[in-house]
C-alpha positions as a Python dict, from the first residue, in 0.01 Angstrom:
ca = {
    (1, 'M'): (0, 0, 0),
    (2, 'S'): (109, -326, -164),
    (3, 'D'): (223, -342, -525),
    (4, 'D'): (-86, -532, -643),
    (5, 'K'): (-322, -250, -549),
    (6, 'S'): (-391, 42, -777),
    (7, 'S'): (-349, 400, -665),
    (8, 'F'): (-650, 625, -617),
    (9, 'A'): (-558, 824, -928),
    (10, 'E'): (-537, 507, -1140),
    (11, 'L'): (-873, 385, -1015),
    (12, 'D'): (-1041, 725, -1040),
    (13, 'A'): (-937, 744, -1407),
    (14, 'L'): (-1145, 433, -1484),
    (15, 'T'): (-1509, 447, -1590),
    (16, 'T'): (-1770, 344, -1337),
    (17, 'E'): (-1831, 27, -1538),
    (18, 'Q'): (-1461, -62, -1530),
    (19, 'L'): (-1452, -3, -1155),
    (20, 'R'): (-1762, -219, -1111),
    (21, 'E'): (-1605, -503, -1309),
    (22, 'K'): (-1281, -490, -1110),
    (23, 'A'): (-1461, -473, -774),
    (24, 'F'): (-1705, -752, -866),
    (25, 'D'): (-1421, -974, -990),
    (26, 'R'): (-1230, -923, -667),
    (27, 'A'): (-1534, -980, -447),
    (28, 'Q'): (-1631, -1292, -640),
    (29, 'E'): (-1277, -1429, -618),
    (30, 'H'): (-1279, -1376, -240),
    (31, 'R'): (-1642, -1488, -209),
    (32, 'D'): (-1712, -1158, -31),
    (33, 'V'): (-2090, -1161, 2),
    (34, 'G'): (-2063, -868, 245),
    (35, 'F'): (-1946, -637, -33),
    (36, 'F'): (-2248, -724, -245),
    (37, 'W'): (-2487, -701, 51),
    (38, 'D'): (-2354, -351, 124),
    (39, 'L'): (-2429, -247, -235),
    (40, 'I'): (-2778, -399, -220),
    (41, 'K'): (-2864, -195, 90),
    (42, 'H'): (-2792, 129, -100),
    (43, 'L'): (-2971, 51, -426),
    (44, 'R'): (-3334, 127, -502),
    (45, 'G'): (-3532, -190, -438),
    (46, 'G'): (-3256, -334, -221),
    (47, 'G'): (-3443, -257, 99),
    (48, 'E'): (-3706, -511, 2),
    (49, 'I'): (-3449, -793, -6),
    (50, 'G'): (-3338, -989, 294),
    (51, 'S'): (-3494, -1076, 624),
    (52, 'D'): (-3642, -879, 911),
    (53, 'D'): (-3315, -889, 1104),
    (54, 'G'): (-3125, -706, 828),
    (55, 'S'): (-2931, -1009, 714),
    (56, 'A'): (-2921, -1133, 358),
    (57, 'G'): (-3175, -1398, 456),
    (58, 'G'): (-3268, -1611, 160),
    (59, 'L'): (-3094, -1384, -88),
    (60, 'G'): (-2917, -1668, -255),
    (61, 'E'): (-2735, -1987, -188),
    (62, 'S'): (-2434, -1892, -397),
    (63, 'I'): (-2218, -1592, -470),
    (64, 'T'): (-2342, -1609, -829),
    (65, 'G'): (-2702, -1565, -710),
    (66, 'V'): (-2603, -1261, -507),
    (67, 'I'): (-2419, -1110, -804),
    (68, 'D'): (-2726, -1164, -1022),
    (69, 'V'): (-2942, -973, -772),
    (70, 'V'): (-2693, -685, -752),
    (71, 'N'): (-2666, -664, -1131),
    (72, 'E'): (-3046, -654, -1158),
    (73, 'L'): (-3065, -371, -903),
    (74, 'L'): (-2778, -182, -1069),
    (75, 'G'): (-2978, -182, -1389),
    (76, 'H'): (-3242, 27, -1210),
    (77, 'H'): (-3023, 267, -1009),
    (78, 'D'): (-3049, 643, -1036),
    (79, 'S'): (-2756, 835, -1182),
    (80, 'D'): (-2753, 1021, -848),
    (81, 'L'): (-2601, 706, -696),
    (82, 'E'): (-2306, 695, -935),
    (83, 'P'): (-2071, 897, -708),
    (84, 'L'): (-2159, 668, -415),
    (85, 'L'): (-2100, 356, -625),
    (86, 'R'): (-1768, 487, -760),
    (87, 'A'): (-1649, 570, -408),
    (88, 'R'): (-1753, 227, -281),
    (89, 'Y'): (-1579, 46, -567),
    (90, 'I'): (-1257, 245, -523),
    (91, 'D'): (-1260, 198, -146),
    (92, 'Y'): (-1310, -176, -188),
    (93, 'L'): (-1033, -208, -446),
    (94, 'Q'): (-790, -23, -220),
    (95, 'S'): (-873, -225, 93),
}
């Protein structure tokens, strides 16, 4: 593991909101639409977004548009999804 990556224990000690902010910042910096699309697929209402072939379709022309959609869906997620979201954020930050 490189020096710029946090350990699992360091990341696990953060709140879910702190993990979300770190993961979103990293994904936005790297323009990683795939990370956001993966989140969308797991959030309530996310299945209604995209095209018939499972791609992001007309989700948005910019990374900012994608982030806006994810933030909107996160505002409606069930607390049951929090462990999944935490695991996804930590995995992404360690990759």
